[in-house]
Amino acid sequence: MHKDDILKELEAIVPKEIIKIDEPLKRYTYTETGGQADYYLSPTKNEHVQSIVHYAYTNDIPVTYLGNGSNIIIREGGIRGIVISLLSLDYIDVSDDAIISGSGAAIIDVSRTARDHALTGLEFACGIPGSIGGAVFMNAGAYGGEVKDCIDYALCVNDKGELITLTNNDLELDYRNSIVQKEHLVVLEAAFTLMPGNKQDIQEKMDDLTERRESKQPLEYPSCGSVFQRPPGHFAGKLIQDAELQGHRIGGVEVSKKHAGFMVNVDNGSATDYEDLIHYVQKVVQEKFDVELHREVRIIGEHPNDN
Ligand SMILES: Cc1cc2nc3c(=O)[nH]c(=O)nc-3n(C[C@H](O)[C@H](O)[C@H](O)COP(=O)(O)OP(=O)(O)OC[C@H]3O[C@@H](n4cnc5c(N)ncnc54)[C@H](O)[C@@H]3O)c2cc1C
């Protein structure tokens, strides 16, 4: 179908203010990489997401979901089809010991809201820079806590545009994995069940975790957090450090000197620089220690020379 026809049809099903054409994605990713999206839509209502997904399904147009862009590298060739940013679905509602939030709310804000209501269980998330949707997709976790410990259910949309509610069990949450990834679902909303706690104790725990994070992570540079998953019996950062790869640079991206598990964009680096550095680190670690490093960060989009 012609680009203008798709635009007209999209404008017939959702408000035209939420549609952007040929939108540069670099501005939406923590790594500051990425080409253009053909159609970039930021729905403000759950029904919009359903309509767009259903439209894409019936017209065989690929759809990509974007949260806060903190665990993603988008290639310079950009993304064909429709990119849906969930960030405008950012409501946070509290009742008794439960918090229900839109998938675009920052998990840091949900964690702070829990603290403000003296609810404990989400302190682990106080420094994770993702959205609720991205956190469910990844089963985000830190310092011994993870989404799986406190999520009650998630409201999702399948690839046909149908609403489905998945309980904690249905979500198949595992180390940096979930059914949302496996079945290409989109999360619209998540509910968390927390425990009554003491506001001061919660704040103290959050302060401690923030201090640990700030002292160990290169938060002053663009990055995507830990690039690799934890290999069984090892720590990715320790292996990379022992392989003396800290400071190794390809193009504008280097293995952080502060935290070997991070790769930082120090000088206008590209997604290609990231990919090349990731492959290089995987190769060296495999050769030196016979350990395979699997990526935690998602890499999507087309290579610059694909077209
Ligand atoms: C400095 C830094 C520190 C970090 N620390 C941690 C940490 O301690 N623990 C941890 O687990 N992670 C950490 N991360 C990684 C990242 O913040 C998490 O993985 C987070 O959950 C990603 O959420 P996001 O909204 O940014 O997702 P994005 O990066 O936007 O997307 C990641 C994936 O989720 C999918 N996605 C996003 N939203 C939705 C949705 N609503 N429905 C369906 N799919 C969706 C995307 O398609 C993509 O495949 C860190 C990252 C940085 C930059």
JSON list of N, CA, C and O and ligand atoms in Angstrom, two decimals, residues 30 64-72 86 103 127-143 176 180 185-188 213 217 219 223-226 262 296 298 300, ligand 1:
[
{"chain": "A", "resi": 30, "resn": "TYR", "atom": "N", "xyz": [18.03, 5.41, 24.89]},
{"chain": "A", "resi": 30, "resn": "TYR", "atom": "CA", "xyz": [19.08, 5.77, 25.83]},
{"chain": "A", "resi": 30, "resn": "TYR", "atom": "C", "xyz": [20.47, 5.70, 25.18]},
{"chain": "A", "resi": 30, "resn": "TYR", "atom": "O", "xyz": [21.38, 6.39, 25.62]},
{"chain": "A", "resi": 64, "resn": "THR", "atom": "N", "xyz": [6.07, -2.37, 15.86]},
{"chain": "A", "resi": 64, "resn": "THR", "atom": "CA", "xyz": [7.13, -2.44, 16.88]},
{"chain": "A", "resi": 64, "resn": "THR", "atom": "C", "xyz": [6.69, -1.60, 18.08]},
{"chain": "A", "resi": 64, "resn": "THR", "atom": "O", "xyz": [6.14, -0.52, 17.89]},
{"chain": "A", "resi": 65, "resn": "TYR", "atom": "N", "xyz": [6.94, -2.12, 19.29]},
{"chain": "A", "resi": 65, "resn": "TYR", "atom": "CA", "xyz": [6.54, -1.37, 20.49]},
{"chain": "A", "resi": 65, "resn": "TYR", "atom": "C", "xyz": [7.77, -0.74, 21.14]},
{"chain": "A", "resi": 65, "resn": "TYR", "atom": "O", "xyz": [8.83, -1.37, 21.21]},
{"chain": "A", "resi": 66, "resn": "LEU", "atom": "N", "xyz": [7.58, 0.44, 21.65]},
{"chain": "A", "resi": 66, "resn": "LEU", "atom": "CA", "xyz": [8.68, 1.15, 22.30]},
{"chain": "A", "resi": 66, "resn": "LEU", "atom": "C", "xyz": [8.21, 1.69, 23.65]},
{"chain": "A", "resi": 66, "resn": "LEU", "atom": "O", "xyz": [7.14, 2.29, 23.75]},
{"chain": "A", "resi": 67, "resn": "GLY", "atom": "N", "xyz": [9.02, 1.42, 24.68]},
{"chain": "A", "resi": 67, "resn": "GLY", "atom": "CA", "xyz": [8.76, 1.99, 25.99]},
{"chain": "A", "resi": 67, "resn": "GLY", "atom": "C", "xyz": [9.66, 3.20, 26.17]},
{"chain": "A", "resi": 67, "resn": "GLY", "atom": "O", "xyz": [9.64, 4.13, 25.36]},
{"chain": "A", "resi": 68, "resn": "ASN", "atom": "N", "xyz": [10.51, 3.13, 27.21]},
{"chain": "A", "resi": 68, "resn": "ASN", "atom": "CA", "xyz": [11.37, 4.29, 27.48]},
{"chain": "A", "resi": 68, "resn": "ASN", "atom": "C", "xyz": [12.71, 4.20, 26.75]},
{"chain": "A", "resi": 68, "resn": "ASN", "atom": "O", "xyz": [13.58, 5.04, 26.97]},
{"chain": "A", "resi": 69, "resn": "GLY", "atom": "N", "xyz": [12.88, 3.17, 25.94]},
{"chain": "A", "resi": 69, "resn": "GLY", "atom": "CA", "xyz": [14.09, 3.08, 25.11]},
{"chain": "A", "resi": 69, "resn": "GLY", "atom": "C", "xyz": [15.37, 2.83, 25.90]},
{"chain": "A", "resi": 69, "resn": "GLY", "atom": "O", "xyz": [16.46, 3.13, 25.42]},
{"chain": "A", "resi": 70, "resn": "SER", "atom": "N", "xyz": [15.27, 2.24, 27.11]},
{"chain": "A", "resi": 70, "resn": "SER", "atom": "CA", "xyz": [16.47, 2.07, 27.94]},
{"chain": "A", "resi": 70, "resn": "SER", "atom": "C", "xyz": [17.10, 0.69, 27.80]},
{"chain": "A", "resi": 70, "resn": "SER", "atom": "O", "xyz": [18.09, 0.40, 28.45]},
{"chain": "A", "resi": 71, "resn": "ASN", "atom": "N", "xyz": [16.50, -0.15, 26.98]},
{"chain": "A", "resi": 71, "resn": "ASN", "atom": "CA", "xyz": [17.09, -1.49, 26.77]},
{"chain": "A", "resi": 71, "resn": "ASN", "atom": "C", "xyz": [17.07, -1.86, 25.30]},
{"chain": "A", "resi": 71, "resn": "ASN", "atom": "O", "xyz": [16.85, -3.00, 24.95]},
{"chain": "A", "resi": 72, "resn": "ILE", "atom": "N", "xyz": [17.31, -0.87, 24.47]},
{"chain": "A", "resi": 72, "resn": "ILE", "atom": "CA", "xyz": [17.15, -1.12, 23.05]},
{"chain": "A", "resi": 72, "resn": "ILE", "atom": "C", "xyz": [18.19, -0.36, 22.24]},
{"chain": "A", "resi": 72, "resn": "ILE", "atom": "O", "xyz": [18.56, 0.76, 22.58]},
{"chain": "A", "resi": 86, "resn": "LEU", "atom": "N", "xyz": [4.44, 3.65, 23.89]},
{"chain": "A", "resi": 86, "resn": "LEU", "atom": "CA", "xyz": [3.40, 3.51, 24.92]},
{"chain": "A", "resi": 86, "resn": "LEU", "atom": "C", "xyz": [3.50, 4.58, 26.00]},
{"chain": "A", "resi": 86, "resn": "LEU", "atom": "O", "xyz": [2.71, 4.58, 26.95]},
{"chain": "A", "resi": 103, "resn": "SER", "atom": "N", "xyz": [1.11, 1.29, 30.92]},
{"chain": "A", "resi": 103, "resn": "SER", "atom": "CA", "xyz": [2.40, 0.71, 30.56]},
{"chain": "A", "resi": 103, "resn": "SER", "atom": "C", "xyz": [3.46, 1.78, 30.30]},
{"chain": "A", "resi": 103, "resn": "SER", "atom": "O", "xyz": [4.64, 1.49, 30.34]},
{"chain": "A", "resi": 127, "resn": "GLY", "atom": "N", "xyz": [15.70, 2.57, 40.63]},
{"chain": "A", "resi": 127, "resn": "GLY", "atom": "CA", "xyz": [16.71, 3.15, 39.72]},
{"chain": "A", "resi": 127, "resn": "GLY", "atom": "C", "xyz": [16.66, 2.54, 38.32]},
{"chain": "A", "resi": 127, "resn": "GLY", "atom": "O", "xyz": [17.56, 2.79, 37.52]},
{"chain": "A", "resi": 128, "resn": "ILE", "atom": "N", "xyz": [15.64, 1.77, 38.03]},
{"chain": "A", "resi": 128, "resn": "ILE", "atom": "CA", "xyz": [15.56, 1.14, 36.69]},
{"chain": "A", "resi": 128, "resn": "ILE", "atom": "C", "xyz": [14.86, 2.12, 35.75]},
{"chain": "A", "resi": 128, "resn": "ILE", "atom": "O", "xyz": [13.69, 2.46, 35.95]},
{"chain": "A", "resi": 129, "resn": "PRO", "atom": "N", "xyz": [15.56, 2.58, 34.70]},
{"chain": "A", "resi": 129, "resn": "PRO", "atom": "CA", "xyz": [14.99, 3.68, 33.91]},
{"chain": "A", "resi": 129, "resn": "PRO", "atom": "C", "xyz": [13.96, 3.28, 32.85]},
{"chain": "A", "resi": 129, "resn": "PRO", "atom": "O", "xyz": [13.80, 3.99, 31.86]},
{"chain": "A", "resi": 130, "resn": "GLY", "atom": "N", "xyz": [13.27, 2.17, 33.04]},
{"chain": "A", "resi": 130, "resn": "GLY", "atom": "CA", "xyz": [12.32, 1.71, 32.03]},
{"chain": "A", "resi": 130, "resn": "GLY", "atom": "C", "xyz": [10.88, 2.10, 32.33]},
{"chain": "A", "resi": 130, "resn": "GLY", "atom": "O", "xyz": [10.56, 2.65, 33.39]},
{"chain": "A", "resi": 131, "resn": "SER", "atom": "N", "xyz": [10.01, 1.81, 31.37]},
{"chain": "A", "resi": 131, "resn": "SER", "atom": "CA", "xyz": [8.57, 1.98, 31.57]},
{"chain": "A", "resi": 131, "resn": "SER", "atom": "C", "xyz": [8.02, 0.70, 32.18]},
{"chain": "A", "resi": 131, "resn": "SER", "atom": "O", "xyz": [8.70, -0.35, 32.18]},
{"chain": "A", "resi": 132, "resn": "ILE", "atom": "N", "xyz": [6.79, 0.76, 32.63]},
{"chain": "A", "resi": 132, "resn": "ILE", "atom": "CA", "xyz": [6.15, -0.44, 33.19]},
{"chain": "A", "resi": 132, "resn": "ILE", "atom": "C", "xyz": [6.06, -1.54, 32.11]},
{"chain": "A", "resi": 132, "resn": "ILE", "atom": "O", "xyz": [6.35, -2.71, 32.37]},
{"chain": "A", "resi": 133, "resn": "GLY", "atom": "N", "xyz": [5.67, -1.16, 30.88]},
{"chain": "A", "resi": 133, "resn": "GLY", "atom": "CA", "xyz": [5.56, -2.16, 29.81]},
{"chain": "A", "resi": 133, "resn": "GLY", "atom": "C", "xyz": [6.89, -2.84, 29.54]},
{"chain": "A", "resi": 133, "resn": "GLY", "atom": "O", "xyz": [6.97, -4.07, 29.42]},
{"chain": "A", "resi": 134, "resn": "GLY", "atom": "N", "xyz": [7.95, -2.04, 29.44]},
{"chain": "A", "resi": 134, "resn": "GLY", "atom": "CA", "xyz": [9.29, -2.59, 29.20]},
{"chain": "A", "resi": 134, "resn": "GLY", "atom": "C", "xyz": [9.74, -3.46, 30.36]},
{"chain": "A", "resi": 134, "resn": "GLY", "atom": "O", "xyz": [10.41, -4.48, 30.17]},
{"chain": "A", "resi": 135, "resn": "ALA", "atom": "N", "xyz": [9.35, -3.07, 31.57]},
{"chain": "A", "resi": 135, "resn": "ALA", "atom": "CA", "xyz": [9.75, -3.84, 32.76]},
{"chain": "A", "resi": 135, "resn": "ALA", "atom": "C", "xyz": [9.04, -5.20, 32.81]},
{"chain": "A", "resi": 135, "resn": "ALA", "atom": "O", "xyz": [9.63, -6.20, 33.20]},
{"chain": "A", "resi": 136, "resn": "VAL", "atom": "N", "xyz": [7.78, -5.23, 32.36]},
{"chain": "A", "resi": 136, "resn": "VAL", "atom": "CA", "xyz": [7.07, -6.52, 32.32]},
{"chain": "A", "resi": 136, "resn": "VAL", "atom": "C", "xyz": [7.66, -7.38, 31.20]},
{"chain": "A", "resi": 136, "resn": "VAL", "atom": "O", "xyz": [7.95, -8.56, 31.40]},
{"chain": "A", "resi": 137, "resn": "PHE", "atom": "N", "xyz": [7.87, -6.78, 30.04]},
{"chain": "A", "resi": 137, "resn": "PHE", "atom": "CA", "xyz": [8.45, -7.49, 28.89]},
{"chain": "A", "resi": 137, "resn": "PHE", "atom": "C", "xyz": [9.75, -8.18, 29.29]},
{"chain": "A", "resi": 137, "resn": "PHE", "atom": "O", "xyz": [10.01, -9.32, 28.93]},
{"chain": "A", "resi": 138, "resn": "MET", "atom": "N", "xyz": [10.61, -7.45, 30.04]},
{"chain": "A", "resi": 138, "resn": "MET", "atom": "CA", "xyz": [11.94, -7.95, 30.40]},
{"chain": "A", "resi": 138, "resn": "MET", "atom": "C", "xyz": [11.96, -8.68, 31.74]},
{"chain": "A", "resi": 138, "resn": "MET", "atom": "O", "xyz": [12.99, -9.19, 32.13]},
{"chain": "A", "resi": 139, "resn": "ASN", "atom": "N", "xyz": [10.85, -8.68, 32.47]},
{"chain": "A", "resi": 139, "resn": "ASN", "atom": "CA", "xyz": [10.88, -9.07, 33.88]},
{"chain": "A", "resi": 139, "resn": "ASN", "atom": "C", "xyz": [12.09, -8.38, 34.54]},
{"chain": "A", "resi": 139, "resn": "ASN", "atom": "O", "xyz": [13.01, -9.02, 35.06]},
{"chain": "A", "resi": 140, "resn": "ALA", "atom": "N", "xyz": [12.07, -7.06, 34.49]},
{"chain": "A", "resi": 140, "resn": "ALA", "atom": "CA", "xyz": [13.19, -6.26, 35.00]},
{"chain": "A", "resi": 140, "resn": "ALA", "atom": "C", "xyz": [13.41, -6.56, 36.48]},
{"chain": "A", "resi": 140, "resn": "ALA", "atom": "O", "xyz": [12.46, -6.82, 37.23]},
{"chain": "A", "resi": 141, "resn": "GLY", "atom": "N", "xyz": [14.66, -6.49, 36.87]},
{"chain": "A", "resi": 141, "resn": "GLY", "atom": "CA", "xyz": [14.97, -6.76, 38.27]},
{"chain": "A", "resi": 141, "resn": "GLY", "atom": "C", "xyz": [16.30, -6.15, 38.66]},
{"chain": "A", "resi": 141, "resn": "GLY", "atom": "O", "xyz": [17.12, -5.81, 37.81]},
{"chain": "A", "resi": 142, "resn": "ALA", "atom": "N", "xyz": [16.50, -6.03, 39.97]},
{"chain": "A", "resi": 142, "resn": "ALA", "atom": "CA", "xyz": [17.77, -5.50, 40.47]},
{"chain": "A", "resi": 142, "resn": "ALA", "atom": "C", "xyz": [17.85, -5.81, 41.96]},
{"chain": "A", "resi": 142, "resn": "ALA", "atom": "O", "xyz": [16.83, -5.85, 42.64]},
{"chain": "A", "resi": 143, "resn": "TYR", "atom": "N", "xyz": [19.08, -6.00, 42.43]},
{"chain": "A", "resi": 143, "resn": "TYR", "atom": "CA", "xyz": [19.34, -6.16, 43.86]},
{"chain": "A", "resi": 143, "resn": "TYR", "atom": "C", "xyz": [18.38, -7.15, 44.54]},
{"chain": "A", "resi": 143, "resn": "TYR", "atom": "O", "xyz": [17.81, -6.87, 45.60]},
{"chain": "A", "resi": 176, "resn": "ARG", "atom": "N", "xyz": [14.85, -12.16, 32.82]},
{"chain": "A", "resi": 176, "resn": "ARG", "atom": "CA", "xyz": [14.78, -11.25, 31.65]},
{"chain": "A", "resi": 176, "resn": "ARG", "atom": "C", "xyz": [13.94, -11.82, 30.51]},
{"chain": "A", "resi": 176, "resn": "ARG", "atom": "O", "xyz": [14.26, -11.64, 29.33]},
{"chain": "A", "resi": 180, "resn": "VAL", "atom": "N", "xyz": [5.28, -12.04, 27.06]},
{"chain": "A", "resi": 180, "resn": "VAL", "atom": "CA", "xyz": [5.08, -10.83, 26.24]},
{"chain": "A", "resi": 180, "resn": "VAL", "atom": "C", "xyz": [6.10, -10.84, 25.09]},
{"chain": "A", "resi": 180, "resn": "VAL", "atom": "O", "xyz": [5.78, -10.50, 23.95]},
{"chain": "A", "resi": 185, "resn": "LEU", "atom": "N", "xyz": [3.21, -9.67, 22.34]},
{"chain": "A", "resi": 185, "resn": "LEU", "atom": "CA", "xyz": [2.05, -8.96, 22.90]},
{"chain": "A", "resi": 185, "resn": "LEU", "atom": "C", "xyz": [2.46, -7.52, 23.17]},
{"chain": "A", "resi": 185, "resn": "LEU", "atom": "O", "xyz": [3.65, -7.21, 23.20]},
{"chain": "A", "resi": 186, "resn": "VAL", "atom": "N", "xyz": [1.47, -6.68, 23.41]},
{"chain": "A", "resi": 186, "resn": "VAL", "atom": "CA", "xyz": [1.80, -5.35, 23.91]},
{"chain": "A", "resi": 186, "resn": "VAL", "atom": "C", "xyz": [1.10, -5.18, 25.26]},
{"chain": "A", "resi": 186, "resn": "VAL", "atom": "O", "xyz": [-0.07, -5.52, 25.41]},
{"chain": "A", "resi": 187, "resn": "VAL", "atom": "N", "xyz": [1.86, -4.69, 26.23]},
{"chain": "A", "resi": 187, "resn": "VAL", "atom": "CA", "xyz": [1.32, -4.46, 27.57]},
{"chain": "A", "resi": 187, "resn": "VAL", "atom": "C", "xyz": [0.66, -3.08, 27.59]},
{"chain": "A", "resi": 187, "resn": "VAL", "atom": "O", "xyz": [1.26, -2.09, 27.17]},
{"chain": "A", "resi": 188, "resn": "LEU", "atom": "N", "xyz": [-0.58, -3.04, 28.09]},
{"chain": "A", "resi": 188, "resn": "LEU", "atom": "CA", "xyz": [-1.28, -1.75, 28.22]},
{"chain": "A", "resi": 188, "resn": "LEU", "atom": "C", "xyz": [-1.26, -1.25, 29.65]},
{"chain": "A", "resi": 188, "resn": "LEU", "atom": "O", "xyz": [-1.20, -0.05, 29.91]},
{"chain": "A", "resi": 213, "resn": "ARG", "atom": "N", "xyz": [24.01, 2.04, 43.08]},
{"chain": "A", "resi": 213, "resn": "ARG", "atom": "CA", "xyz": [23.92, 2.19, 41.62]},
{"chain": "A", "resi": 213, "resn": "ARG", "atom": "C", "xyz": [24.83, 3.32, 41.13]},
{"chain": "A", "resi": 213, "resn": "ARG", "atom": "O", "xyz": [25.61, 3.16, 40.20]},
{"chain": "A", "resi": 217, "resn": "GLN", "atom": "N", "xyz": [27.73, 2.48, 38.44]},
{"chain": "A", "resi": 217, "resn": "GLN", "atom": "CA", "xyz": [27.31, 2.53, 37.04]},
{"chain": "A", "resi": 217, "resn": "GLN", "atom": "C", "xyz": [27.69, 3.86, 36.38]},
{"chain": "A", "resi": 217, "resn": "GLN", "atom": "O", "xyz": [27.61, 4.91, 37.02]},
{"chain": "A", "resi": 219, "resn": "LEU", "atom": "N", "xyz": [26.46, 6.38, 34.91]},
{"chain": "A", "resi": 219, "resn": "LEU", "atom": "CA", "xyz": [25.17, 7.01, 34.58]},
{"chain": "A", "resi": 219, "resn": "LEU", "atom": "C", "xyz": [25.33, 8.34, 33.86]},
{"chain": "A", "resi": 219, "resn": "LEU", "atom": "O", "xyz": [24.37, 8.91, 33.36]},
{"chain": "A", "resi": 223, "resn": "SER", "atom": "N", "xyz": [23.76, 4.86, 27.60]},
{"chain": "A", "resi": 223, "resn": "SER", "atom": "CA", "xyz": [24.05, 3.41, 27.59]},
{"chain": "A", "resi": 223, "resn": "SER", "atom": "C", "xyz": [22.72, 2.67, 27.57]},
{"chain": "A", "resi": 223, "resn": "SER", "atom": "O", "xyz": [21.66, 3.29, 27.53]},
{"chain": "A", "resi": 224, "resn": "CYS", "atom": "N", "xyz": [22.79, 1.34, 27.61]},
{"chain": "A", "resi": 224, "resn": "CYS", "atom": "CA", "xyz": [21.54, 0.57, 27.68]},
{"chain": "A", "resi": 224, "resn": "CYS", "atom": "C", "xyz": [21.59, -0.33, 28.91]},
{"chain": "A", "resi": 224, "resn": "CYS", "atom": "O", "xyz": [20.99, -1.40, 28.92]},
{"chain": "A", "resi": 225, "resn": "GLY", "atom": "N", "xyz": [22.33, 0.09, 29.93]},
{"chain": "A", "resi": 225, "resn": "GLY", "atom": "CA", "xyz": [22.45, -0.75, 31.12]},
{"chain": "A", "resi": 225, "resn": "GLY", "atom": "C", "xyz": [23.33, -1.96, 30.82]},
{"chain": "A", "resi": 225, "resn": "GLY", "atom": "O", "xyz": [24.21, -1.89, 29.95]},
{"chain": "A", "resi": 226, "resn": "SER", "atom": "N", "xyz": [23.07, -3.06, 31.50]},
{"chain": "A", "resi": 226, "resn": "SER", "atom": "CA", "xyz": [23.87, -4.28, 31.28]},
{"chain": "A", "resi": 226, "resn": "SER", "atom": "C", "xyz": [23.59, -4.81, 29.89]},
{"chain": "A", "resi": 226, "resn": "SER", "atom": "O", "xyz": [22.45, -5.09, 29.55]},
{"chain": "A", "resi": 262, "resn": "PHE", "atom": "N", "xyz": [28.64, -2.57, 31.13]},
{"chain": "A", "resi": 262, "resn": "PHE", "atom": "CA", "xyz": [27.98, -1.50, 30.36]},
{"chain": "A", "resi": 262, "resn": "PHE", "atom": "C", "xyz": [28.83, -1.12, 29.15]},
{"chain": "A", "resi": 262, "resn": "PHE", "atom": "O", "xyz": [30.06, -1.16, 29.21]},
{"chain": "A", "resi": 296, "resn": "GLU", "atom": "N", "xyz": [21.39, -9.08, 26.65]},
{"chain": "A", "resi": 296, "resn": "GLU", "atom": "CA", "xyz": [20.15, -8.70, 27.35]},
{"chain": "A", "resi": 296, "resn": "GLU", "atom": "C", "xyz": [19.48, -7.60, 26.52]},
{"chain": "A", "resi": 296, "resn": "GLU", "atom": "O", "xyz": [18.27, -7.57, 26.36]},
{"chain": "A", "resi": 298, "resn": "ARG", "atom": "N", "xyz": [18.04, -5.45, 23.50]},
{"chain": "A", "resi": 298, "resn": "ARG", "atom": "CA", "xyz": [17.37, -5.80, 22.24]},
{"chain": "A", "resi": 298, "resn": "ARG", "atom": "C", "xyz": [17.95, -4.96, 21.11]},
{"chain": "A", "resi": 298, "resn": "ARG", "atom": "O", "xyz": [18.16, -3.76, 21.29]},
{"chain": "A", "resi": 300, "resn": "ILE", "atom": "N", "xyz": [17.13, -3.88, 17.23]},
{"chain": "A", "resi": 300, "resn": "ILE", "atom": "CA", "xyz": [16.08, -3.96, 16.21]},
{"chain": "A", "resi": 300, "resn": "ILE", "atom": "C", "xyz": [16.34, -2.97, 15.08]},
{"chain": "A", "resi": 300, "resn": "ILE", "atom": "O", "xyz": [17.20, -2.09, 15.19]},
{"chain": "B", "resi": 1, "resn": "LIG", "atom": "C1", "xyz": [21.49, 3.05, 33.21]},
{"chain": "B", "resi": 1, "resn": "LIG", "atom": "C2", "xyz": [20.60, 1.83, 33.08]},
{"chain": "B", "resi": 1, "resn": "LIG", "atom": "C3", "xyz": [20.42, 1.00, 34.16]},
{"chain": "B", "resi": 1, "resn": "LIG", "atom": "C4", "xyz": [19.60, -0.14, 34.04]},
{"chain": "B", "resi": 1, "resn": "LIG", "atom": "N1", "xyz": [19.42, -0.94, 35.13]},
{"chain": "B", "resi": 1, "resn": "LIG", "atom": "C5", "xyz": [18.63, -2.03, 35.02]},
{"chain": "B", "resi": 1, "resn": "LIG", "atom": "C6", "xyz": [18.41, -2.89, 36.15]},
{"chain": "B", "resi": 1, "resn": "LIG", "atom": "O1", "xyz": [18.91, -2.66, 37.24]},
{"chain": "B", "resi": 1, "resn": "LIG", "atom": "N2", "xyz": [17.61, -3.97, 35.98]},
{"chain": "B", "resi": 1, "resn": "LIG", "atom": "C7", "xyz": [17.01, -4.26, 34.78]},
{"chain": "B", "resi": 1, "resn": "LIG", "atom": "O2", "xyz": [16.28, -5.25, 34.69]},
{"chain": "B", "resi": 1, "resn": "LIG", "atom": "N3", "xyz": [17.21, -3.46, 33.70]},
{"chain": "B", "resi": 1, "resn": "LIG", "atom": "C8", "xyz": [17.98, -2.37, 33.79]},
{"chain": "B", "resi": 1, "resn": "LIG", "atom": "N4", "xyz": [18.18, -1.57, 32.70]},
{"chain": "B", "resi": 1, "resn": "LIG", "atom": "C9", "xyz": [17.55, -1.93, 31.41]},
{"chain": "B", "resi": 1, "resn": "LIG", "atom": "C10", "xyz": [16.14, -1.36, 31.19]},
{"chain": "B", "resi": 1, "resn": "LIG", "atom": "O3", "xyz": [15.94, -0.19, 31.96]},
{"chain": "B", "resi": 1, "resn": "LIG", "atom": "C11", "xyz": [15.06, -2.38, 31.52]},
{"chain": "B", "resi": 1, "resn": "LIG", "atom": "O4", "xyz": [15.21, -3.55, 30.74]},
{"chain": "B", "resi": 1, "resn": "LIG", "atom": "C12", "xyz": [13.65, -1.82, 31.29]},
{"chain": "B", "resi": 1, "resn": "LIG", "atom": "O5", "xyz": [12.72, -2.74, 31.77]},
{"chain": "B", "resi": 1, "resn": "LIG", "atom": "C13", "xyz": [13.35, -1.53, 29.81]},
{"chain": "B", "resi": 1, "resn": "LIG", "atom": "O6", "xyz": [12.16, -0.79, 29.75]},
{"chain": "B", "resi": 1, "resn": "LIG", "atom": "P1", "xyz": [11.90, 0.29, 28.59]},
{"chain": "B", "resi": 1, "resn": "LIG", "atom": "O7", "xyz": [10.56, 0.86, 28.79]},
{"chain": "B", "resi": 1, "resn": "LIG", "atom": "O8", "xyz": [13.02, 1.26, 28.53]},
{"chain": "B", "resi": 1, "resn": "LIG", "atom": "O9", "xyz": [11.90, -0.67, 27.33]},
{"chain": "B", "resi": 1, "resn": "LIG", "atom": "P2", "xyz": [12.44, -0.34, 25.86]},
{"chain": "B", "resi": 1, "resn": "LIG", "atom": "O10", "xyz": [13.93, -0.20, 25.89]},
{"chain": "B", "resi": 1, "resn": "LIG", "atom": "O11", "xyz": [11.66, 0.76, 25.26]},
{"chain": "B", "resi": 1, "resn": "LIG", "atom": "O12", "xyz": [12.08, -1.71, 25.14]},
{"chain": "B", "resi": 1, "resn": "LIG", "atom": "C14", "xyz": [12.69, -2.92, 25.54]},
{"chain": "B", "resi": 1, "resn": "LIG", "atom": "C15", "xyz": [11.87, -4.06, 24.94]},
{"chain": "B", "resi": 1, "resn": "LIG", "atom": "O13", "xyz": [10.58, -4.06, 25.54]},
{"chain": "B", "resi": 1, "resn": "LIG", "atom": "C16", "xyz": [9.55, -3.97, 24.55]},
{"chain": "B", "resi": 1, "resn": "LIG", "atom": "N5", "xyz": [8.48, -3.16, 25.12]},
{"chain": "B", "resi": 1, "resn": "LIG", "atom": "C17", "xyz": [8.56, -1.93, 25.69]},
{"chain": "B", "resi": 1, "resn": "LIG", "atom": "N6", "xyz": [7.35, -1.55, 26.14]},
{"chain": "B", "resi": 1, "resn": "LIG", "atom": "C18", "xyz": [6.48, -2.53, 25.81]},
{"chain": "B", "resi": 1, "resn": "LIG", "atom": "C19", "xyz": [5.08, -2.72, 26.00]},
{"chain": "B", "resi": 1, "resn": "LIG", "atom": "N7", "xyz": [4.31, -1.81, 26.61]},
{"chain": "B", "resi": 1, "resn": "LIG", "atom": "N8", "xyz": [4.51, -3.88, 25.54]},
{"chain": "B", "resi": 1, "resn": "LIG", "atom": "C20", "xyz": [5.27, -4.81, 24.90]},
{"chain": "B", "resi": 1, "resn": "LIG", "atom": "N9", "xyz": [6.60, -4.68, 24.71]},
{"chain": "B", "resi": 1, "resn": "LIG", "atom": "C21", "xyz": [7.20, -3.56, 25.17]},
{"chain": "B", "resi": 1, "resn": "LIG", "atom": "C22", "xyz": [10.21, -3.32, 23.35]},
{"chain": "B", "resi": 1, "resn": "LIG", "atom": "O14", "xyz": [9.57, -3.73, 22.15]},
{"chain": "B", "resi": 1, "resn": "LIG", "atom": "C23", "xyz": [11.64, -3.86, 23.44]},
{"chain": "B", "resi": 1, "resn": "LIG", "atom": "O15", "xyz": [11.74, -5.11, 22.79]},
{"chain": "B", "resi": 1, "resn": "LIG", "atom": "C24", "xyz": [18.98, -0.43, 32.80]},
{"chain": "B", "resi": 1, "resn": "LIG", "atom": "C25", "xyz": [19.17, 0.44, 31.70]},
{"chain": "B", "resi": 1, "resn": "LIG", "atom": "C26", "xyz": [19.98, 1.56, 31.84]},
{"chain": "B", "resi": 1, "resn": "LIG", "atom": "C27", "xyz": [20.14, 2.48, 30.66]}
]
